[in-house]
Short mmCIF file of C-alpha atoms and ligand atoms in Angstrom, two decimals:
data_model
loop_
_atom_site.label_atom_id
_atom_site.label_comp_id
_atom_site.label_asym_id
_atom_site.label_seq_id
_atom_site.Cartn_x
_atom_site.Cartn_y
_atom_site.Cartn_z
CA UNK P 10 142.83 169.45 141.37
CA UNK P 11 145.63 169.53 138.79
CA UNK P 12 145.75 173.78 139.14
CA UNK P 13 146.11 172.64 142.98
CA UNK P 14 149.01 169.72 142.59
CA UNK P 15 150.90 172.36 140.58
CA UNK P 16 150.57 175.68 142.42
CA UNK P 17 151.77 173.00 145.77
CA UNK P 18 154.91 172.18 143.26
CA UNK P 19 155.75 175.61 142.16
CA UNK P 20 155.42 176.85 146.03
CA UNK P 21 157.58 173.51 146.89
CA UNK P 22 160.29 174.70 144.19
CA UNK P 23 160.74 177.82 144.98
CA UNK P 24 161.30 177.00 149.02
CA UNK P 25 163.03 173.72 148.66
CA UNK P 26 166.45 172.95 147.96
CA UNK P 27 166.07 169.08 146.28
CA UNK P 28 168.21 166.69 147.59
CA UNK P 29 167.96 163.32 146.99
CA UNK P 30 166.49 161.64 149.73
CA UNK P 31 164.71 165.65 150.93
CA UNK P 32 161.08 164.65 152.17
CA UNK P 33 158.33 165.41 149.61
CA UNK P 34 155.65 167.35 151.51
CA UNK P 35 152.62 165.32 152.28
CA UNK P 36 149.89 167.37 150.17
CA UNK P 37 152.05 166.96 146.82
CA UNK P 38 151.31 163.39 145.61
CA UNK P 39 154.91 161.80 145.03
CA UNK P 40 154.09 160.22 141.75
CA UNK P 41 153.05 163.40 140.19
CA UNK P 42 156.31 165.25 140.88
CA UNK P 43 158.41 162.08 140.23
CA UNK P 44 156.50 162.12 136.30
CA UNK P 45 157.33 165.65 136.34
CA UNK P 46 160.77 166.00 137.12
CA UNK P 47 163.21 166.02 134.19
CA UNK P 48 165.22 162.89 133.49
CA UNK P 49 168.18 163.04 132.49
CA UNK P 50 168.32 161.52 128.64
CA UNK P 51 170.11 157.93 128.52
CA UNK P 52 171.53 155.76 125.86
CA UNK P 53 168.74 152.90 125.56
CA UNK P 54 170.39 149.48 125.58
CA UNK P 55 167.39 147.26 125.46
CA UNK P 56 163.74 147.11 124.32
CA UNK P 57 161.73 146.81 127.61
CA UNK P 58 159.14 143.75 127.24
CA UNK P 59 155.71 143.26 129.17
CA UNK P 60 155.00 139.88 129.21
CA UNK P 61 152.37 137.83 131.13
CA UNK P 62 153.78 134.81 133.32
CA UNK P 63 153.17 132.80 135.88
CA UNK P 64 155.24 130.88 138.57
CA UNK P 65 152.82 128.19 139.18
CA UNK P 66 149.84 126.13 137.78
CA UNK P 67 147.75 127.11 141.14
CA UNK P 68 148.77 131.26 140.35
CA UNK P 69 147.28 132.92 137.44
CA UNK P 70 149.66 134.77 135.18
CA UNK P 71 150.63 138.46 135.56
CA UNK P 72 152.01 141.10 133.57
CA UNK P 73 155.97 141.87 134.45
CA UNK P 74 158.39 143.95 133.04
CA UNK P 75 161.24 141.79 134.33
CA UNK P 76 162.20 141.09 130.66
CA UNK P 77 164.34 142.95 128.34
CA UNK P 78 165.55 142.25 124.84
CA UNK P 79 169.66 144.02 125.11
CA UNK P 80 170.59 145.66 121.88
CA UNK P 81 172.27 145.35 120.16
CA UNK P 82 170.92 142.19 119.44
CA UNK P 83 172.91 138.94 118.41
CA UNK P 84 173.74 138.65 114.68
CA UNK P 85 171.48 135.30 114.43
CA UNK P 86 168.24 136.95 116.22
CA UNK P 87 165.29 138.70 115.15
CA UNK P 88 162.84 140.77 117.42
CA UNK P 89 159.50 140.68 116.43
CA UNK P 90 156.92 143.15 118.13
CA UNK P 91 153.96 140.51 118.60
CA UNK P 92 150.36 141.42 117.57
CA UNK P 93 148.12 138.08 118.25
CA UNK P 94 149.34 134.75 120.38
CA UNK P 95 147.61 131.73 119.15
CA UNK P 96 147.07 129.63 122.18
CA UNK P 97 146.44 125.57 122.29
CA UNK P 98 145.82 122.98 124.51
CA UNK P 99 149.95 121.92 124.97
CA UNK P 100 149.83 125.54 126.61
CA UNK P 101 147.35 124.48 129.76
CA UNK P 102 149.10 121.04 129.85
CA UNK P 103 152.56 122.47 130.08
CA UNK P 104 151.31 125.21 132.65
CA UNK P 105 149.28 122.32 134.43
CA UNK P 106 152.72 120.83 134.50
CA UNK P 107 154.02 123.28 137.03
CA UNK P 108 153.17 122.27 140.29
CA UNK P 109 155.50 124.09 142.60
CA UNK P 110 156.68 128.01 142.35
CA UNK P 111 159.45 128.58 140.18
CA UNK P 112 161.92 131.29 140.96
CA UNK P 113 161.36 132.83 137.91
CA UNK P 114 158.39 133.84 135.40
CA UNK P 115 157.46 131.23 133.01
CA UNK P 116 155.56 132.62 129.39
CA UNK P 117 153.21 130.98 127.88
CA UNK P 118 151.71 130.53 124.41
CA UNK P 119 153.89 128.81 121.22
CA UNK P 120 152.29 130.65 118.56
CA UNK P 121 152.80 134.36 117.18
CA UNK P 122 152.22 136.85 114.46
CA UNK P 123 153.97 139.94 114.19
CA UNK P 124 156.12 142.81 112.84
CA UNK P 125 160.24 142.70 112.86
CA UNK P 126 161.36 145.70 114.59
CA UNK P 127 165.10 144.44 115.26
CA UNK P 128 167.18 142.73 112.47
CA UNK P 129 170.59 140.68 113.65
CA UNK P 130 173.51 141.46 111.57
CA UNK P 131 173.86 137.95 109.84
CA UNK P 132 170.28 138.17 109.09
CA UNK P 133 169.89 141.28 106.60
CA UNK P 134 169.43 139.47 103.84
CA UNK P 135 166.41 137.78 104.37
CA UNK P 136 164.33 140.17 106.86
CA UNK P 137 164.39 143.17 107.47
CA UNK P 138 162.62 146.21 110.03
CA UNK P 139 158.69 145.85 109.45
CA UNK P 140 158.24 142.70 108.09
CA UNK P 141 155.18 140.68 108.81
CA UNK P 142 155.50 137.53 109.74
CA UNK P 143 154.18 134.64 111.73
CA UNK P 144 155.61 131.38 113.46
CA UNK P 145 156.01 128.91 116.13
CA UNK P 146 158.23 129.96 119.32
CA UNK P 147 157.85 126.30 120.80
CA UNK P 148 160.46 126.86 124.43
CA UNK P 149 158.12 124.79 126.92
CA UNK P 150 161.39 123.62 128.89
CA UNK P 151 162.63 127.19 128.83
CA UNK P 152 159.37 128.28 129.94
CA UNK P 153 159.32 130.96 127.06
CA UNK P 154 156.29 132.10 125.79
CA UNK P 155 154.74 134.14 122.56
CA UNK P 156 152.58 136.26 125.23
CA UNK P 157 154.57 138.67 125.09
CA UNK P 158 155.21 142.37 123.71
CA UNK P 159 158.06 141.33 121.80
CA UNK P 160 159.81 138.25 121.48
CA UNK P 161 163.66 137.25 120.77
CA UNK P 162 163.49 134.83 117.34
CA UNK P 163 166.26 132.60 116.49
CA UNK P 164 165.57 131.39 112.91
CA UNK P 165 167.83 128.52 112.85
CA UNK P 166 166.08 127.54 115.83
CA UNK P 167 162.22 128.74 115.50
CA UNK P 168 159.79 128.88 112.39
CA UNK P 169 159.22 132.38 111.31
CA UNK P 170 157.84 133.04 108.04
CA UNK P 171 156.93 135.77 105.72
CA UNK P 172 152.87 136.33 106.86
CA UNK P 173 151.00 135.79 103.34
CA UNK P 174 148.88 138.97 102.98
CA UNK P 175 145.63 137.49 102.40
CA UNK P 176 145.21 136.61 106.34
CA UNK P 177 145.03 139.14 109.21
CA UNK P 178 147.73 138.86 112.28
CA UNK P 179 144.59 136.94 114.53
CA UNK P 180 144.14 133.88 111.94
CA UNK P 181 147.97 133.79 111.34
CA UNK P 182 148.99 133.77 115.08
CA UNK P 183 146.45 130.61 115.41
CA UNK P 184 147.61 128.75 112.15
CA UNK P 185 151.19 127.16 112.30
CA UNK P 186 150.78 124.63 115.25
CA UNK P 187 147.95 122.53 114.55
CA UNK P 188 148.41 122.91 111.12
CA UNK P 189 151.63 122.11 110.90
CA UNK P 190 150.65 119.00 113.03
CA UNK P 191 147.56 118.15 110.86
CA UNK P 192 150.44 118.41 107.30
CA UNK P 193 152.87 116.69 108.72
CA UNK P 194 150.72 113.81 110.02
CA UNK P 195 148.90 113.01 106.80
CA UNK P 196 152.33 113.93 104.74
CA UNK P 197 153.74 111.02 106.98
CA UNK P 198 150.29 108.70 106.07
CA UNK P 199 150.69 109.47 102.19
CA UNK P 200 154.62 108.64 102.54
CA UNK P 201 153.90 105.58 103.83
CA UNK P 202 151.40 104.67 100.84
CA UNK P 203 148.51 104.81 103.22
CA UNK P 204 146.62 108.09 102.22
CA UNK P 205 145.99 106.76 98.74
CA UNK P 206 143.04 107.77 96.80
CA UNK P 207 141.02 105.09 98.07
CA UNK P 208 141.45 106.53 102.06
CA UNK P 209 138.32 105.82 103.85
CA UNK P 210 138.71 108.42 106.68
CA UNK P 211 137.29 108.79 110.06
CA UNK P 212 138.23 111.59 112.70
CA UNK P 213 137.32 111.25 116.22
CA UNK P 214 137.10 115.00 117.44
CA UNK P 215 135.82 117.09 113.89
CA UNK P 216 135.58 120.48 115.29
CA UNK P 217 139.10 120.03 116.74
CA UNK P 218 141.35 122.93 115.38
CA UNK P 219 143.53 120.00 114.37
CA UNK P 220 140.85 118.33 112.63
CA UNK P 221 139.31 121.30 110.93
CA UNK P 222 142.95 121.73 109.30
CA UNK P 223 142.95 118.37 108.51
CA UNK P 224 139.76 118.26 107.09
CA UNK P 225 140.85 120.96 104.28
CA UNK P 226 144.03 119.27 103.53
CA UNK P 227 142.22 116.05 102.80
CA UNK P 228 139.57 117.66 100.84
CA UNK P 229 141.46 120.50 98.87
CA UNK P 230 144.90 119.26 99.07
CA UNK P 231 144.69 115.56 98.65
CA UNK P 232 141.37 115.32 96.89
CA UNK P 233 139.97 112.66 98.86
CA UNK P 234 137.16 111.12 97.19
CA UNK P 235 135.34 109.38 100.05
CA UNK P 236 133.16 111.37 102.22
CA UNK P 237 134.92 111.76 105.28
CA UNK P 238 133.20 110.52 109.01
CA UNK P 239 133.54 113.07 111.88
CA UNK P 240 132.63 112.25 114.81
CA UNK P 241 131.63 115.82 116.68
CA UNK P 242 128.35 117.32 118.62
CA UNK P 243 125.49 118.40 116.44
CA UNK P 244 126.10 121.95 117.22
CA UNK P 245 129.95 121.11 115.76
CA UNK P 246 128.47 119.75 112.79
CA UNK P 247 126.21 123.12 112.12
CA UNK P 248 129.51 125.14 112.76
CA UNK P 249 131.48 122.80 110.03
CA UNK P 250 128.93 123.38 108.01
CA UNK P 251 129.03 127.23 107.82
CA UNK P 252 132.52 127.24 107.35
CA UNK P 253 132.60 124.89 104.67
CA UNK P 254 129.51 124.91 102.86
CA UNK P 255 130.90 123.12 99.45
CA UNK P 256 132.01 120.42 101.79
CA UNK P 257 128.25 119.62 102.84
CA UNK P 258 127.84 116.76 100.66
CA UNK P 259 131.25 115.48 101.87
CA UNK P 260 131.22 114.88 105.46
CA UNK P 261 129.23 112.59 107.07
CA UNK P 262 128.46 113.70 110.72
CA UNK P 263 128.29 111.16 113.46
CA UNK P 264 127.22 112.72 117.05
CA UNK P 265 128.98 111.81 119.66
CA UNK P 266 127.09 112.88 122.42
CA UNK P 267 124.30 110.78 121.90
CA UNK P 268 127.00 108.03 122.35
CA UNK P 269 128.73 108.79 125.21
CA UNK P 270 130.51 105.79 126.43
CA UNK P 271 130.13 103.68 123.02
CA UNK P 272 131.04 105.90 120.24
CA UNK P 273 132.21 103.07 118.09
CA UNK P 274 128.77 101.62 118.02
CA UNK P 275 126.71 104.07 115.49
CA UNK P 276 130.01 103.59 113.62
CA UNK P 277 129.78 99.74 113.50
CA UNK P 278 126.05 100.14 112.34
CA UNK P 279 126.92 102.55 109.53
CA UNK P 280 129.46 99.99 108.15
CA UNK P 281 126.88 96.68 108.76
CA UNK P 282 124.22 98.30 107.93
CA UNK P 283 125.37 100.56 105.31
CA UNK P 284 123.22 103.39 105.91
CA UNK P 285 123.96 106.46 107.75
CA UNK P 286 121.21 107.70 110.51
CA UNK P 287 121.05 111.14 111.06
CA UNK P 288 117.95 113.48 112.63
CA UNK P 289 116.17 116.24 110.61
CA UNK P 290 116.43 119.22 113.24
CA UNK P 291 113.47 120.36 113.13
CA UNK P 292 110.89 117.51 113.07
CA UNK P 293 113.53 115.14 114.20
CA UNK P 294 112.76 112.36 112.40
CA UNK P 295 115.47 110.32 111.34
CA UNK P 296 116.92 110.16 108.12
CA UNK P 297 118.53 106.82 106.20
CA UNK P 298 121.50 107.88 103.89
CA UNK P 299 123.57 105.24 102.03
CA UNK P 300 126.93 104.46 103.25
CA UNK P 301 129.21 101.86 101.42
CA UNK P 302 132.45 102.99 102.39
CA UNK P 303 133.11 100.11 104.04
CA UNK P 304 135.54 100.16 107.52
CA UNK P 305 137.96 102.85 107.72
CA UNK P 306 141.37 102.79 106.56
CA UNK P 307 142.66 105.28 108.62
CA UNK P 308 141.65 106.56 112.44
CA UNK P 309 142.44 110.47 112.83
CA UNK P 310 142.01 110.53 116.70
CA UNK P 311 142.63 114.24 118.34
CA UNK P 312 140.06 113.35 121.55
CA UNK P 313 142.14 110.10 122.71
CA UNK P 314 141.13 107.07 124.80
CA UNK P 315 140.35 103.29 124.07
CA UNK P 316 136.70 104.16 122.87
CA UNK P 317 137.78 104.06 119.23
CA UNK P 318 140.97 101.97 120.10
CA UNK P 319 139.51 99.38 121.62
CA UNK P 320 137.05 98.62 118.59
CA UNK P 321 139.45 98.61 115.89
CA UNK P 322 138.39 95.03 114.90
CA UNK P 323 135.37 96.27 113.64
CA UNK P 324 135.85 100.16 112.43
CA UNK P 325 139.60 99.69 110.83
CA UNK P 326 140.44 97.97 107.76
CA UNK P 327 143.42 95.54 108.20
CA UNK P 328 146.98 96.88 107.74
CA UNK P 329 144.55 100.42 108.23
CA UNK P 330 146.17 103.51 110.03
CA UNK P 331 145.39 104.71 113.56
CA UNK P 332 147.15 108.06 114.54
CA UNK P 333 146.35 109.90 117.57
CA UNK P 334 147.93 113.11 119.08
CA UNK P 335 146.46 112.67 122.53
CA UNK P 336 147.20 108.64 122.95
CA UNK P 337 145.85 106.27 126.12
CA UNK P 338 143.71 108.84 127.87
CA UNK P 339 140.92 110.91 126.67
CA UNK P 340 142.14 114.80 126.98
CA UNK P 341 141.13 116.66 129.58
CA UNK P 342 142.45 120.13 129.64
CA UNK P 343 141.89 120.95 132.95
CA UNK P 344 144.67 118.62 134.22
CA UNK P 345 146.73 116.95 131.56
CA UNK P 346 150.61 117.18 131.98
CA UNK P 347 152.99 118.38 129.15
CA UNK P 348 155.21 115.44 128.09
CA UNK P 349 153.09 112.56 130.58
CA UNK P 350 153.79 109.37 129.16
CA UNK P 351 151.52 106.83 127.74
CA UNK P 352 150.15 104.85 130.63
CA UNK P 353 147.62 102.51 129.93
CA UNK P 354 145.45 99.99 131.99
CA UNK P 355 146.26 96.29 131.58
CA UNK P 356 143.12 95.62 129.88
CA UNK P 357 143.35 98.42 127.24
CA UNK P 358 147.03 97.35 126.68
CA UNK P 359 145.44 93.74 125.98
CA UNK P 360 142.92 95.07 123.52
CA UNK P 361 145.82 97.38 121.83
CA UNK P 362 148.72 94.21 121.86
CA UNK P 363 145.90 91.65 120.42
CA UNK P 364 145.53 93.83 117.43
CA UNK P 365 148.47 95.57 117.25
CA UNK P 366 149.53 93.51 114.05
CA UNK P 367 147.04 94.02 111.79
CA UNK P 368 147.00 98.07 111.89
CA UNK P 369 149.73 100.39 111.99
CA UNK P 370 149.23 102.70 115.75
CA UNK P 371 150.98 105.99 115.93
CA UNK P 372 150.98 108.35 118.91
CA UNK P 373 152.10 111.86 117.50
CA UNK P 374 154.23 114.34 118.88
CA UNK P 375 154.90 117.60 117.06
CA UNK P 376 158.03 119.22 117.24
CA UNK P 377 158.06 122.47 115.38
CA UNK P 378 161.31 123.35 115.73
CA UNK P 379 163.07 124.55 113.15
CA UNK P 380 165.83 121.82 112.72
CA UNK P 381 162.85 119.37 111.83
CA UNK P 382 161.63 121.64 108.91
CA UNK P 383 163.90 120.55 106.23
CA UNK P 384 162.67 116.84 106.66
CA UNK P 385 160.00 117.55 104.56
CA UNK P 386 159.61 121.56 104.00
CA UNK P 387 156.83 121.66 105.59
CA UNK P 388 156.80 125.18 106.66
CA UNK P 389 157.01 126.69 103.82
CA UNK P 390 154.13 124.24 102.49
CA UNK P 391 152.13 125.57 104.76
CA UNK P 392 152.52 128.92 103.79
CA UNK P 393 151.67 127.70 100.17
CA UNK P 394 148.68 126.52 101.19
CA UNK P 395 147.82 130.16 102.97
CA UNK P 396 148.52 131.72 100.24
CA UNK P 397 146.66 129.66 97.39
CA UNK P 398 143.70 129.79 99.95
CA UNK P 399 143.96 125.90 100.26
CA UNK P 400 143.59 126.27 104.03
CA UNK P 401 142.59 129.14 106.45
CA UNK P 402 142.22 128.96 109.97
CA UNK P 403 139.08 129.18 111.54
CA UNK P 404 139.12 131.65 114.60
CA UNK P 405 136.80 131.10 117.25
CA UNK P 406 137.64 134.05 119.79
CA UNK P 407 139.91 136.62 119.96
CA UNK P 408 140.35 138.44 123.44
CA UNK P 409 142.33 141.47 124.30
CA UNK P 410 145.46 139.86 126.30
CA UNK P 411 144.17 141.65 129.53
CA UNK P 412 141.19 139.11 130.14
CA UNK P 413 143.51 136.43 129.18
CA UNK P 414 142.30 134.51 132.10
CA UNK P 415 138.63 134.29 130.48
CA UNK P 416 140.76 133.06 126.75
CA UNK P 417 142.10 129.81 129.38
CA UNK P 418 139.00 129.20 130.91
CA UNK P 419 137.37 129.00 127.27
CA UNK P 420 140.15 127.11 125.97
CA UNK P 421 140.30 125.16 129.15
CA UNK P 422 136.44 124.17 128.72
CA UNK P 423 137.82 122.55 125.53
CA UNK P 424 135.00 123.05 123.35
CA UNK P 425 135.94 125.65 121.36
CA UNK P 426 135.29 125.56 117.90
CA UNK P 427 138.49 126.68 116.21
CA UNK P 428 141.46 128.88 117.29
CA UNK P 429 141.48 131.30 120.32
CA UNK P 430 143.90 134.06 120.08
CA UNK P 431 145.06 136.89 122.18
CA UNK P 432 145.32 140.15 121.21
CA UNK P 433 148.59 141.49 122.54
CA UNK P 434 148.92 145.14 123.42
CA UNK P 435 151.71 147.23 121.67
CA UNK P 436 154.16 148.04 124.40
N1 NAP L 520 150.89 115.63 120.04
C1 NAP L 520 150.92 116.71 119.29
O1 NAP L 520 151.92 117.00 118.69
C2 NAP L 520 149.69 117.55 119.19
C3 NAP L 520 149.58 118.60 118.27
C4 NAP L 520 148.39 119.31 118.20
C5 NAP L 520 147.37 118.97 119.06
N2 NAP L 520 147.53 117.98 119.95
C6 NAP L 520 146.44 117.55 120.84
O2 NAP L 520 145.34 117.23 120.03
C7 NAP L 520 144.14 117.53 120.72
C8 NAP L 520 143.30 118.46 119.86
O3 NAP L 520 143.91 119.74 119.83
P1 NAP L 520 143.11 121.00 119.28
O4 NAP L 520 143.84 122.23 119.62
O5 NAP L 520 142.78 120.76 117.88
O6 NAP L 520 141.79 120.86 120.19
P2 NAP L 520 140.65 121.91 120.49
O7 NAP L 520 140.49 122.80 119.30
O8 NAP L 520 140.87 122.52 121.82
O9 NAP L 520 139.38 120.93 120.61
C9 NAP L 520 138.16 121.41 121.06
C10 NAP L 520 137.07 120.70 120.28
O10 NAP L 520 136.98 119.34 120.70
C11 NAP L 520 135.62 118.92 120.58
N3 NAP L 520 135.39 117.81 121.50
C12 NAP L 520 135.54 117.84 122.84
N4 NAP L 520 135.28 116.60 123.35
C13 NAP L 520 134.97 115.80 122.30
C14 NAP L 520 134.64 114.42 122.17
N5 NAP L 520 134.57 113.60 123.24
N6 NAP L 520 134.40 113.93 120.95
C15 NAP L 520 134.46 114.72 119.85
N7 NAP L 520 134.79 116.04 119.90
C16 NAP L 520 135.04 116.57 121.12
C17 NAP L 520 134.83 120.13 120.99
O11 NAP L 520 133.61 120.09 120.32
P3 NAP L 520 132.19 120.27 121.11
O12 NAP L 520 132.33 121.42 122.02
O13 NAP L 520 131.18 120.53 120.03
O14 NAP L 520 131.96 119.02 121.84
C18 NAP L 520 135.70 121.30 120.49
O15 NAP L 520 135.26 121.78 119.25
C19 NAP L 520 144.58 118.16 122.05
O16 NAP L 520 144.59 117.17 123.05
C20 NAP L 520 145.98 118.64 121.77
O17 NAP L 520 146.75 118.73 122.93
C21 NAP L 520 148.66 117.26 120.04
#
């Protein structure tokens, strides 16, 4: 075939004079002459990106090469050639939030790890070409996203850090967001004076990548005493468990599948009863542990609803803390908006105003931009934490960028037990 394409060339050269627009004949296939032709050599003045976009919430994404990064670049920009994109939850909510076709590509994913390949002028101090680094590229008005090739980094206006070199490019793509949320939220708690030594904790959603984050800072970082109370499926609990086996004796697992619909009540037993029930797995018989931790003191809540809320009388000590990052409704991945507001029924708002003065309610929103980091470093805290193998992230899945559409039905599903990352090709 290809002694055939090129004896039709050579035949085509030597009784053609090439014009411009001359007709190719038929039997040469245009492509292959087109890839064989020489080009003339030209000055590059960008670095061409592939990216994957989308231009509505009812079109999957697609790779373009509409993108390019112009060189040279601007003094106060890095590029970074991206390896992994972490994805989360805020990605499908702000892609859910696109309901009519834009006129232009919108990215997706807010999390990255890769290598500098482009250095702005002002910037030679502190990076330079090959560096490894990781970070938050949080645009979702711009409709920028991290799954791409290479991305455009403004430090003043992004996180990037130095990667630590005990963790791969998947686990460091996957770490900054809900960490960063999980730090920040309990750094806020301890602030306040409520994440004391005494903090009787209980999170609603344990095998959340929040949570598991969460879970390590209040164990290894703040050296909570008290067990703490997750409330996650019995498979969740057996995943927990093989990721942190010292932690076994330290987490008390409360199912909440069995309790669909009243998850506060096994809670409200443990605590009048004092006694924890749990099932052996294999003859499942059930097992009576001691609990006298009394209510909690403060409500970690990454699912979101009133099922918790609406039973604070009984699970939350008073002047105890209740912070959710979800807030009125329960998530649901599958249709959640970016930015909705809190919109609660009459009767839940009831339930929330009666009680509102004896606990303090937050509804979190992270916003990873840089400009926020120097309220409380906590960035660079985070990396700390890497590094002194405080923290890691647990990775559920990684999946070659190309079947990204099975990584957003997983993630979608929402019951994924840790981080799901893309592997992005290198362009
Ligand atoms: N506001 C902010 O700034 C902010 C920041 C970070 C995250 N968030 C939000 O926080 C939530 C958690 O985020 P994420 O990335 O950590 O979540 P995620 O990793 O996607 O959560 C999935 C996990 O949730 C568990 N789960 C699902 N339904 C549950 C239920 N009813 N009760 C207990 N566990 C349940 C699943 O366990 P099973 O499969 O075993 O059931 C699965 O392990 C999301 O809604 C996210 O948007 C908000």
């Amino acid at each position: 075939m290809a002694d055939r394409i090129l004896a039709n060339r050579d035949e085509f050269l030597r009784t053609q004079t090439i014009e411009h627009d001359a007709p190719v004949p038929k039997e040469i296939p245009q492509e292959e002459l087109m890839r064989r032709m020489p080009r003339p050599l030209r000055h590059v003045k960008y670095i061409p990106v592939k990216n994957l976009v989308y231009f509505s919430k009812n079109n999957p994404p697609a790779f373009s090469y509409e993108t390019k990064i112009k060189i040279p670049l601007a003094k106060d920009k890095l590029v970074v050639q991206v390896r992994n994109a972490g994805l989360n939850p805020v990605d499908l909510k702000i892609m859910n939030s696109y309901t009519r076709n834009m006129n232009r590509g919108v990215g997706f994913g807010c999390e990255f790890s890769g290598v500098v390949t482009e250095v702005g002028e002002n910037l030679h101090g502190k990076w330079k070409e090959g560096d490894e680094v990781f970070g938050v590229y949080y645009h979702p008005n711009l409709g920028h996203g991290t799954a791409q090739s290479s991305i455009e980094v403004t430090p003043s206006k992004d996180v990037v850090l130095h990667k630590p070199s005990n963790i791969g490019f998947a686990a460091a793509s996957g770490t900054l967001f809900c960490l960063g949320a999980a730090y920040n939220i309990l750094d806020s708690l301890e602030s306040k004076g409520q994440l004391s030594e005494k903090a009787n904790v209980l999170i609603n959603g344990g095998t959340t990548s929040v949570a598991m984050f969460a879970i390590q800072l209040l164990k290894y970082h703040y050296r909570i005493p008290n067990k703490l109370v997750l409330l996650c499926s019995e498979y969740g609990a057996t995943i927990l468990k093989s990721h942190f086996p010292d932690l076994c004796d330290e987490l008390i697992f409360v199912n909440y599948v069995m309790s669909a619909g009243r998850i506060h009540k096994p809670l409200q037993d443990m605590i009048n009863n004092r006694e924890t029930i749990s099932y052996d797995a294999e003859t499942g018989q059930p097992i009576s542990t001691p609990y006298d931790q009394g209510k909690f003191s403060i409500i970690l809540d990454f699912i979101g609803g009133y099922q918790l809320l609406g039973h604070t009388d009984v699970l939350l000590a008073k002047n105890g803390a209740y912070v959710t990052t979800v807030g009125d409704y329960r998530a649901d991945y599958t249709k959640d908006v970016y930015n909705a507001w809190d919109n609660p029924s009459a009767n839940a708002r009831k339930v929330f105003g009666r009680l509102l003065w004896t606990f303090d309610y937050t509804h979190f929103h992270f916003d990873p931009n840089a400009k926020y980091v120097s309220k409380n470093d906590w960035a660079e805290k985070c990396v700390e934490l890497l590094e002194s193998e405080v923290v890691k992230c647990i990775v559920d899945k990684v999946y070659d960028w190309k079947n990204f559409q099975e990584a957003l039905d997983y993630l979608r599903k929402g019951h994924s037990h840790g981080k799901v990352i893309l592997e992005v090709e290198r362009f």
